[in-house]
XYZ file of N, CA, C and O in Angstrom:
744
model
N 0.815 -1.052 0.024
C -0.020 0.055 0.002
C 0.864 1.217 0.027
O 1.818 1.481 0.802
N 0.611 2.166 -1.000
C 1.223 3.377 -0.931
C 1.151 4.172 0.311
O 2.105 4.908 0.853
N -0.028 4.069 1.056
C -0.154 4.733 2.187
C 0.606 4.182 3.383
O 1.268 4.993 4.183
N 0.796 3.031 3.326
C 1.667 2.384 4.496
C 3.239 2.775 4.199
O 3.924 3.064 5.111
N 3.498 2.731 2.844
C 4.963 3.024 2.403
C 5.303 4.544 2.942
O 6.265 4.830 3.211
N 4.107 5.401 2.990
C 4.444 6.821 3.378
C 4.983 6.876 4.747
O 5.938 7.369 5.178
N 4.275 6.070 5.617
C 4.605 6.049 6.987
C 5.858 5.359 7.251
O 6.737 5.940 8.151
N 6.109 4.170 6.653
C 7.471 3.662 6.747
C 8.600 4.464 6.270
O 9.605 4.441 6.934
N 8.454 5.233 5.295
C 9.605 6.034 4.819
C 9.670 7.097 5.946
O 10.879 7.467 6.165
N 8.786 7.735 6.258
C 9.086 8.705 7.425
C 9.580 8.154 8.634
O 10.591 8.723 9.159
N 9.239 6.895 8.956
C 9.826 6.225 10.135
C 11.358 6.135 9.830
O 12.160 6.335 10.798
N 11.725 5.857 8.589
C 13.104 5.735 8.271
C 13.842 6.982 8.405
O 14.997 7.253 9.083
N 13.049 8.134 7.920
C 13.656 9.451 7.971
C 13.883 9.867 9.424
O 14.808 10.684 9.820
N 12.936 9.484 10.244
C 12.982 9.856 11.698
C 14.036 9.041 12.585
O 14.270 9.307 13.713
N 14.302 7.753 11.997
C 14.963 6.825 12.566
C 14.229 6.489 13.828
O 14.601 6.057 14.931
N 12.937 6.312 13.534
C 11.883 5.974 14.407
C 11.704 4.191 14.432
O 11.262 3.774 13.363
N 11.983 3.753 15.449
C 11.757 2.078 15.598
C 10.307 1.882 15.493
O 9.449 2.653 16.034
N 9.705 0.724 14.711
C 8.518 0.453 14.761
C 8.361 -1.077 14.748
O 9.306 -1.805 14.380
N 7.198 -1.654 15.114
C 6.770 -3.003 14.884
C 5.807 -3.050 13.816
O 4.657 -2.340 14.096
N 5.963 -3.724 12.778
C 4.996 -3.895 11.749
C 4.275 -5.002 11.858
O 4.659 -6.143 11.850
N 2.884 -4.856 11.820
C 1.885 -5.932 11.897
C 1.017 -5.919 10.511
O 0.535 -4.846 10.366
N 0.877 -7.102 10.048
C 0.144 -7.289 8.798
C -1.345 -7.714 9.249
O -1.459 -8.768 9.929
N -2.388 -6.858 9.024
C -3.654 -7.302 9.354
C -4.392 -7.251 8.064
O -4.412 -6.309 7.230
N -5.338 -8.263 8.025
C -6.289 -8.420 6.863
C -7.582 -7.642 7.109
O -7.925 -7.359 8.254
N -8.194 -7.090 5.984
C -9.359 -6.104 6.171
C -10.378 -6.843 7.075
O -11.119 -5.862 7.698
N -10.730 -8.123 7.136
C -11.624 -8.590 7.941
C -11.121 -8.895 9.331
O -12.173 -9.176 10.220
N -10.132 -8.495 9.786
C -9.415 -8.719 11.197
C -10.267 -7.924 12.145
O -10.272 -6.424 11.778
N -10.834 -8.425 13.220
C -11.507 -7.580 14.065
C -10.715 -6.593 14.778
O -11.083 -5.458 15.271
N -9.433 -6.847 14.849
C -8.391 -6.061 15.418
C -8.280 -4.612 14.732
O -8.386 -3.562 15.280
N -8.195 -4.803 13.497
C -8.295 -3.546 12.541
C -9.426 -2.805 12.630
O -9.461 -1.609 12.705
N -10.641 -3.537 12.576
C -11.825 -2.832 12.679
C -12.048 -2.004 13.908
O -12.588 -1.052 14.086
N -11.473 -2.532 15.059
C -11.405 -1.806 16.372
C -10.687 -0.666 16.363
O -10.974 0.239 17.018
N -9.469 -0.683 15.516
C -8.717 0.323 15.482
C -8.985 1.574 14.474
O -8.669 2.582 14.657
N -9.541 1.073 13.334
C -9.854 2.138 12.355
C -11.316 1.642 11.832
O -11.658 0.418 11.233
N -12.185 2.531 12.032
C -13.588 2.250 11.552
C -13.650 1.943 10.087
O -14.796 1.255 9.339
N -12.682 2.380 9.407
C -12.654 2.122 7.864
C -12.140 0.664 7.488
O -12.170 0.277 6.343
N -11.518 0.162 8.511
C -10.749 -1.253 8.207
C -9.741 -1.003 7.347
O -9.573 -2.156 6.467
N -9.059 -0.112 7.341
C -7.831 -0.027 6.287
C -6.594 0.532 7.068
O -6.551 0.825 8.289
N -5.566 0.144 6.271
C -4.195 0.583 6.924
C -3.599 1.642 6.073
O -4.138 1.973 5.033
N -2.606 2.345 6.636
C -2.068 2.330 7.875
C -2.763 2.736 9.184
O -3.645 3.632 9.121
N -2.519 2.053 10.402
C -2.930 2.550 11.632
C -1.679 2.390 12.645
O -0.815 1.604 12.283
N -1.581 3.567 13.449
C -0.506 3.274 14.310
C -1.064 3.306 15.778
O -2.252 3.842 15.893
N -0.510 2.635 16.777
C -1.051 2.750 17.943
C 0.401 2.824 18.938
O 1.246 2.042 18.760
N 0.218 3.829 19.758
C 1.329 4.117 20.675
C 0.568 4.232 22.037
O 0.130 5.365 22.198
N 0.527 3.367 22.922
C -0.235 3.498 24.059
C -1.630 3.619 23.728
O -2.140 2.980 22.958
N -2.198 4.889 24.252
C -3.670 5.001 24.096
C -3.919 5.788 22.668
O -4.962 5.823 22.337
N -2.753 6.226 22.126
C -2.813 6.969 20.804
C -3.101 5.823 19.752
O -2.120 5.184 19.546
N -4.142 6.296 18.991
C -4.437 5.490 17.705
C -4.953 6.317 16.706
O -5.638 7.155 16.787
N -4.053 6.374 15.603
C -4.324 7.218 14.574
C -4.451 6.369 13.254
O -3.579 5.456 13.190
N -5.177 6.856 12.188
C -5.243 6.238 10.885
C -5.372 7.513 10.051
O -5.539 8.558 10.456
N -5.317 7.150 8.706
C -5.169 8.210 7.737
C -3.635 8.484 7.594
O -3.235 8.989 8.389
N -2.979 8.026 6.435
C -1.485 8.069 6.318
C -0.955 9.561 6.615
O -0.147 9.652 7.131
N -1.444 10.606 5.829
C -1.098 11.897 6.076
C -1.118 12.440 7.317
O -0.435 13.063 7.810
N -2.134 12.018 8.167
C -2.278 12.493 9.493
C -1.357 11.784 10.310
O -0.678 12.422 11.103
N -1.132 10.537 10.190
C -0.108 9.756 10.929
C 1.317 10.423 10.608
O 1.959 10.630 11.684
N 1.634 10.857 9.383
C 2.915 11.543 8.972
C 3.045 12.940 9.739
O 4.000 13.110 10.261
N 1.965 13.666 9.758
C 2.095 14.865 10.495
C 2.207 14.629 11.901
O 3.169 15.445 12.467
N 1.623 13.843 12.440
C 1.930 13.479 13.845
C 3.180 13.126 14.093
O 3.752 13.437 15.117
N 3.598 12.065 13.334
C 5.200 11.547 13.715
C 6.172 12.642 13.589
O 7.038 12.796 14.397
N 5.943 13.380 12.475
C 6.954 14.488 12.357
C 6.871 15.655 13.419
O 7.968 16.034 13.943
N 5.584 16.034 13.611
C 5.388 17.087 15.057
C 6.018 16.500 16.272
O 6.565 17.071 16.959
N 5.813 15.027 16.567
C 6.284 14.582 17.859
C 7.647 14.451 17.909
O 8.134 14.860 19.000
N 8.151 14.322 16.664
C 9.634 14.333 16.822
C 10.419 15.587 16.672
O 11.486 15.754 16.621
N 9.551 16.713 16.512
C 10.015 18.204 16.409
C 10.692 18.503 15.052
O 11.652 19.212 14.906
N 10.261 17.682 14.108
C 11.252 17.911 12.766
C 10.558 18.936 11.945
O 9.733 18.628 10.983
N 10.837 20.174 12.347
C 10.373 21.287 11.481
C 10.721 21.447 10.167
O 10.193 22.101 9.242
N 12.077 20.614 9.680
C 12.379 20.494 8.403
C 11.363 19.896 7.474
O 11.228 20.096 6.426
N 10.822 18.936 8.120
C 9.717 18.069 7.437
C 8.305 18.790 7.515
O 7.499 18.490 6.564
N 7.995 19.203 8.568
C 6.487 19.922 8.826
C 6.917 21.140 9.494
O 6.968 21.275 10.718
N 6.995 22.256 8.915
C 7.359 23.598 9.602
C 6.254 23.919 10.541
O 5.143 23.497 10.402
N 6.479 24.779 11.429
C 5.614 25.056 12.581
C 4.983 26.623 12.255
O 3.942 26.931 12.658
N 5.749 27.347 11.357
C 5.211 28.615 10.852
C 4.085 28.350 9.864
O 4.181 27.555 8.985
N 2.985 29.144 10.126
C 1.708 29.028 9.274
C 1.974 28.779 7.632
O 1.445 27.844 7.245
N 2.536 29.754 7.081
C 2.822 29.765 5.605
C 3.607 28.522 5.165
O 3.050 27.913 4.380
N 4.777 28.488 5.607
C 5.426 27.208 5.172
C 4.853 25.871 5.396
O 4.799 24.907 4.559
N 4.064 25.712 6.694
C 3.510 24.583 6.891
C 2.322 24.531 5.859
O 2.107 23.173 5.496
N 1.544 25.435 5.741
C 0.500 25.273 4.653
C 0.778 24.892 3.249
O 0.021 24.142 2.633
N 2.119 25.208 2.726
C 2.596 24.797 1.566
C 2.930 23.389 1.611
O 2.489 22.621 0.602
N 3.450 22.986 2.745
C 3.530 21.457 2.765
C 2.411 20.625 2.754
O 2.219 19.806 1.988
N 1.484 21.196 3.542
C 0.211 20.464 3.583
C -0.823 20.572 2.581
O -1.422 19.583 2.214
N -0.723 21.581 1.826
C -1.519 21.660 0.566
C -1.003 20.692 -0.416
O -1.793 20.032 -1.144
N 0.227 20.441 -0.636
C 0.688 19.397 -1.426
C 0.352 17.982 -0.894
O 0.085 17.003 -1.883
N 0.362 17.706 0.356
C 0.082 16.559 0.943
C -1.473 16.212 0.696
O -1.830 15.139 0.167
N -2.300 17.275 1.054
C -3.727 17.125 0.549
C -3.909 16.980 -1.017
O -4.830 16.193 -1.353
N -3.171 17.561 -1.674
C -3.418 17.378 -3.280
C -3.097 16.126 -3.622
O -3.818 15.332 -4.353
N -2.187 15.460 -3.100
C -1.782 14.141 -3.398
C -2.834 13.025 -2.868
O -3.305 12.293 -3.602
N -3.391 13.368 -1.647
C -4.443 12.355 -1.221
C -5.711 12.434 -1.834
O -6.632 11.552 -2.022
N -5.818 13.598 -2.521
C -7.313 13.859 -2.986
C -7.251 13.878 -4.642
O -7.582 13.033 -5.224
N -6.754 14.763 -5.208
C -6.671 15.062 -6.742
C -5.650 13.926 -7.214
O -6.072 13.300 -8.220
N -4.458 13.787 -6.919
C -3.526 12.898 -7.460
C -4.015 11.405 -7.337
O -4.073 10.799 -8.412
N -4.470 11.245 -6.202
C -4.849 9.793 -5.927
C -6.009 9.347 -6.676
O -6.172 8.369 -7.291
N -6.963 10.380 -6.863
C -8.037 10.144 -7.448
C -7.985 9.885 -9.067
O -8.638 9.148 -9.714
N -6.965 10.762 -9.496
C -6.741 10.604 -10.950
C -6.068 9.283 -11.443
O -6.565 8.618 -12.338
N -5.460 8.624 -10.520
C -4.755 7.444 -11.014
C -5.355 6.032 -10.645
O -4.945 5.080 -10.979
N -6.276 6.287 -9.474
C -6.920 4.896 -9.181
C -7.372 3.937 -10.201
O -7.054 2.709 -10.051
N -8.211 4.414 -11.240
C -8.719 3.507 -12.280
C -7.626 2.730 -13.013
O -7.727 1.581 -13.092
N -6.765 3.542 -13.625
C -5.895 3.133 -14.555
C -5.015 2.087 -13.579
O -4.541 0.923 -14.177
N -4.503 2.297 -12.339
C -3.684 1.558 -11.637
C -4.380 0.222 -11.314
O -3.927 -0.899 -11.526
N -5.795 0.404 -10.976
C -6.557 -0.826 -10.542
C -6.714 -1.722 -11.728
O -6.456 -2.977 -11.739
N -6.920 -1.184 -12.948
C -6.986 -2.001 -14.293
C -5.650 -2.655 -14.520
O -5.573 -3.767 -15.066
N -4.607 -1.807 -14.709
C -3.417 -2.335 -15.438
C -2.338 -3.011 -14.564
O -1.476 -3.839 -14.852
N -2.271 -2.509 -13.114
C -1.336 -3.219 -12.238
C -2.093 -4.246 -11.347
O -1.521 -5.444 -11.412
N -3.073 -3.962 -10.779
C -3.883 -4.914 -10.009
C -4.523 -5.773 -10.598
O -5.070 -6.804 -10.353
N -5.124 -5.368 -11.897
C -5.885 -6.188 -12.822
C -7.082 -6.684 -12.116
O -7.467 -7.756 -12.413
N -7.836 -5.610 -11.585
C -8.987 -6.212 -10.666
C -10.095 -6.229 -11.967
O -10.198 -5.390 -12.875
N -10.920 -7.232 -11.628
C -12.031 -7.419 -12.677
C -13.164 -6.373 -12.720
O -13.672 -6.323 -13.792
N -13.270 -5.463 -11.668
C -14.337 -4.382 -11.724
C -13.713 -3.119 -12.567
O -14.314 -2.034 -12.613
N -12.537 -3.120 -13.141
C -11.851 -2.129 -13.657
C -11.602 -2.421 -15.240
O -10.235 -2.478 -15.427
N -12.334 -2.633 -15.939
C -12.182 -3.197 -17.477
C -12.466 -2.194 -18.444
O -12.368 -2.472 -19.642
N -13.218 -1.223 -17.900
C -13.856 -0.020 -19.190
C -12.584 0.645 -19.793
O -11.984 1.441 -19.011
N -12.380 0.504 -20.920
C -11.159 1.030 -21.641
C -11.442 2.291 -21.650
O -10.504 3.224 -21.660
N -12.619 3.026 -21.866
C -12.725 4.567 -21.743
C -12.326 5.064 -20.478
O -11.734 6.166 -20.503
N -12.804 4.476 -19.625
C -12.509 4.756 -17.971
C -10.971 4.653 -17.810
O -10.194 5.700 -17.084
N -10.452 3.896 -18.279
C -8.908 3.518 -18.145
C -8.134 4.780 -18.871
O -7.352 5.305 -18.306
N -8.616 5.087 -20.101
C -8.046 6.051 -20.816
C -8.287 7.635 -20.215
O -7.330 8.269 -20.140
N -9.390 7.767 -19.613
C -9.720 8.848 -18.929
C -8.719 9.238 -17.696
O -8.258 10.196 -17.535
N -8.734 8.083 -16.881
C -7.819 8.075 -15.843
C -6.267 8.375 -16.104
O -5.729 9.060 -15.542
N -5.931 7.796 -17.150
C -4.428 7.895 -17.482
C -4.330 9.352 -17.889
O -3.219 10.002 -17.564
N -5.215 9.792 -18.863
C -5.139 11.391 -19.249
C -5.168 12.302 -17.922
O -4.317 13.196 -17.867
N -6.044 12.043 -16.958
C -6.183 12.831 -15.657
C -4.925 12.736 -14.814
O -4.270 13.475 -14.307
N -4.251 11.448 -14.811
C -3.088 11.276 -14.024
C -2.013 11.982 -14.738
O -1.168 12.873 -13.923
N -1.890 11.905 -16.010
C -0.795 12.592 -16.643
C -0.987 14.201 -16.603
O -0.068 15.151 -16.518
N -2.342 14.718 -16.643
C -2.509 16.088 -16.155
C -2.077 16.577 -14.777
O -1.615 17.670 -14.669
N -2.180 15.781 -14.010
C -1.580 16.048 -12.615
C -0.188 16.000 -12.365
O 0.436 16.843 -11.784
N 0.477 15.184 -13.306
C 1.959 14.934 -13.300
C 2.299 16.254 -13.866
O 3.347 16.714 -13.588
N 1.531 16.892 -14.829
C 1.940 18.226 -15.584
C 2.058 19.158 -14.456
O 3.006 20.044 -14.545
N 0.987 19.327 -13.797
C 0.993 20.229 -12.492
C 2.176 20.019 -11.595
O 2.743 20.990 -11.272
N 2.671 18.994 -11.301
C 3.756 18.642 -10.468
C 5.019 19.064 -11.143
O 5.842 19.653 -10.457
N 5.014 18.684 -12.361
C 6.315 19.103 -13.278
C 6.484 20.692 -13.142
O 7.555 21.189 -13.165
N 5.458 21.223 -13.457
C 5.540 22.790 -13.400
C 6.022 23.291 -12.166
O 6.705 24.148 -11.824
N 5.504 22.679 -10.840
C 5.760 23.084 -9.595
C 6.977 22.756 -9.494
O 7.890 23.404 -8.737
N 7.834 21.753 -9.711
C 9.232 21.487 -9.500
C 9.932 22.080 -10.297
O 11.181 22.461 -9.765
N 9.639 22.730 -11.531
C 10.474 23.608 -12.359
C 10.516 24.988 -11.530
O 11.446 25.626 -11.492
N 9.220 25.481 -10.785
C 9.338 26.629 -9.999
C 10.153 26.608 -9.014
O 11.012 27.553 -8.556
N 10.066 25.614 -8.081
C 10.838 25.344 -6.990
C 12.610 25.112 -7.202
O 13.242 25.400 -6.424
N 12.579 24.323 -8.292
C 13.879 23.935 -8.675
C 14.418 22.966 -7.836
O 15.572 22.323 -7.877
N 13.717 22.274 -6.759
C 14.326 21.194 -5.892
C 13.186 20.280 -5.547
O 12.937 19.024 -6.003
N 12.294 20.725 -4.540
C 11.342 19.748 -3.963
C 9.743 20.439 -4.069
O 9.679 21.407 -4.440
N 8.903 19.600 -3.927
C 7.534 20.062 -4.017
C 7.010 21.329 -3.339
O 6.578 22.210 -3.957
N 7.272 21.372 -2.098
C 7.199 22.637 -1.360
C 8.026 23.774 -1.318
O 7.794 24.816 -0.565
N 9.097 23.373 -1.997
C 10.179 24.695 -1.929
C 11.672 24.070 -2.131
O 11.905 22.867 -2.627
N 12.570 24.627 -1.548
C 14.128 24.315 -1.789
C 14.414 23.249 -0.754
O 15.332 22.457 -0.997
N 13.625 22.758 0.202
C 13.780 21.719 1.270
C 12.878 20.434 1.139
O 11.752 20.811 1.031
N 13.659 19.498 1.214
C 12.686 18.182 1.314
C 11.853 18.266 2.612
O 12.077 18.653 3.691
N 10.568 17.790 2.313
C 9.518 18.003 3.582
C 8.700 16.636 3.269
O 8.794 15.737 2.383
N 7.609 16.728 4.212
C 6.693 15.506 4.204
C 5.853 15.612 2.831
O 5.542 14.539 2.421
N 5.756 16.661 2.252
C 5.033 16.618 0.940
C 5.826 15.890 -0.120
O 5.255 15.180 -0.982
N 7.191 15.757 0.005
C 7.874 14.940 -0.867
C 7.716 13.445 -0.686
O 7.802 12.793 -1.583
N 7.691 13.102 0.587
C 7.506 11.542 0.937
C 6.235 11.187 0.231
O 6.086 10.135 -0.438
N 5.011 11.873 0.530
C 3.772 11.368 0.037
C 3.730 11.398 -1.498
O 3.240 10.698 -2.165
N 4.285 12.524 -2.221
C 4.108 12.815 -3.519
C 5.051 11.802 -4.376
O 4.924 11.264 -5.457
N 6.401 11.663 -3.710
C 7.399 10.812 -4.472
C 6.753 9.454 -4.694
O 7.120 8.841 -5.652
N 6.092 8.900 -3.703
C 5.553 7.465 -3.753
C 4.484 7.490 -5.026
O 4.452 6.403 -5.617
N 3.761 8.481 -4.990
C 2.764 8.545 -6.411
C 3.429 8.716 -7.598
O 3.277 8.071 -8.605
N 4.723 9.375 -7.714
C 5.477 9.600 -8.760
C 6.031 8.262 -9.108
O 6.011 7.802 -10.305
N 6.719 7.682 -8.203
C 7.132 6.170 -8.530
C 5.903 5.288 -8.964
O 6.211 4.445 -9.963
N 4.699 5.362 -8.541
C 3.749 4.417 -9.016
C 3.526 4.916 -10.460
O 2.991 3.962 -11.146
N 3.403 6.241 -10.781
C 3.108 6.670 -12.162
C 4.092 6.157 -13.144
O 4.008 5.701 -14.074
N 5.513 6.058 -12.656
C 6.593 5.535 -13.424
C 6.579 4.167 -13.591
O 6.879 3.577 -14.843
N 5.829 3.339 -12.700
C 5.902 1.892 -12.905
C 4.678 1.468 -13.546
O 4.666 0.210 -13.932
N 3.532 2.309 -13.568
C 2.446 1.751 -14.119
C 2.401 1.669 -15.572
O 2.859 2.968 -16.318
N 2.020 0.770 -16.304
C 2.066 0.762 -17.860
C 0.961 1.751 -18.280
O -0.145 1.762 -17.920
N 1.386 2.628 -19.345
C 0.645 3.472 -19.889
C 0.719 3.444 -21.324
O 1.661 3.070 -21.904
N -0.434 3.864 -22.106
C -0.255 3.811 -23.583
C 0.678 4.835 -24.165
O 1.358 4.532 -25.018
N 0.702 6.049 -23.305
C 1.494 7.019 -23.914
C 2.029 8.024 -22.796
O 1.152 8.750 -22.296
N 3.155 7.577 -22.226
C 3.707 8.341 -21.004
C 4.427 9.625 -21.460
O 5.400 9.667 -22.242
N 3.941 10.808 -21.029
C 4.485 12.046 -21.381
C 5.956 12.215 -20.807
O 6.140 11.520 -19.732
N 6.836 13.019 -21.214
C 8.026 13.100 -20.578
C 7.849 14.484 -19.854
O 7.660 15.744 -20.326
N 8.290 14.302 -18.549
C 8.432 15.488 -17.567
C 9.624 15.612 -16.861
O 9.871 14.886 -16.031
N 10.588 16.357 -17.664
C 12.195 16.611 -17.098
C 11.974 16.782 -15.700
O 13.031 16.368 -14.987
N 11.306 17.738 -15.081
C 11.403 18.189 -13.545
C 11.267 16.808 -12.748
O 11.776 16.697 -11.837
N 10.104 16.371 -13.190
C 9.698 15.070 -12.527
C 10.700 14.025 -12.407
O 10.997 13.448 -11.400
N 11.360 13.822 -13.461
C 12.424 12.916 -13.796
C 13.535 13.164 -12.929
O 14.079 12.462 -12.034
N 14.004 14.516 -12.855
C 15.243 15.096 -12.178
C 14.838 14.690 -10.607
O 15.604 14.301 -9.804
N 13.582 15.024 -10.252
C 12.968 14.853 -8.900
C 13.284 13.514 -8.366
O 13.665 13.320 -7.321
N 12.761 12.599 -9.290
C 12.854 11.185 -8.805
C 14.193 10.744 -8.603
O 14.675 9.932 -7.662
N 15.262 11.194 -9.520
C 16.657 10.832 -9.228
C 17.243 11.461 -7.796
O 18.008 10.922 -7.247
N 16.692 12.692 -7.636
C 17.135 13.429 -6.412
C 16.832 12.501 -5.045
O 17.517 12.285 -4.143
N 15.453 11.829 -5.220
C 15.090 11.072 -4.033
C 15.426 9.624 -4.027
O 15.302 9.188 -2.939
N 15.909 9.143 -5.085
C 16.178 7.636 -5.131
C 17.326 7.328 -4.266
O 17.434 6.112 -3.952
N 18.067 8.172 -3.836
C 19.245 7.776 -2.969
C 18.715 7.737 -1.421
O 19.498 7.191 -0.612
N 17.556 8.299 -1.371
C 17.240 8.378 0.042
C 16.792 7.064 0.652
O 16.055 6.383 0.184
N 17.386 6.605 1.883
C 17.381 5.259 2.377
C 15.737 4.973 2.552
O 15.063 3.792 2.178
N 14.968 5.896 2.952
C 13.342 5.469 3.110
C 12.674 5.389 1.832
O 11.757 4.577 1.745
N 13.068 6.047 0.762
C 12.530 5.786 -0.646
C 12.961 4.371 -1.095
O 12.146 3.719 -1.788
N 14.129 3.945 -0.836
C 14.618 2.621 -1.340
C 13.670 1.630 -0.667
O 13.557 0.562 -0.953
């Protein structure tokens, strides 16, 4: 799951030890921790959180990592807007084509919907490419942040999902190369 990978990458960036438990969607433990019965979920004592971006914000904040999640309102909002964009606009764009071509799910066979999803995904990648050209480095600016963790995983998914015609986005390609050496990305 891309959402689990976000949390694992952040734990690596934070040098945060964790115990990974694999729970199936029908597992009553998972239902008790998350009413949506989805992963990831973290539990630290009485604290139980679900939703990957929320977990990432919590872990970075708890660790005092202002480089990953600034405390000043404007820089923090820049990071969070890209995190939210990934969770809503970008994820929604790729869902159908990914389920069809990678997961080969039987409910995702509509060729027109696959083509629309691929076009929409590529239009979002164009937005990202323009942003990366503007910043010259990372999604929210000159410094690596939580926004990069969540978006880089979507970029990786875009690069690995078969497409009929994949546009060339030079800034996205350079961005991927910059992040490839990070231990958490690997």
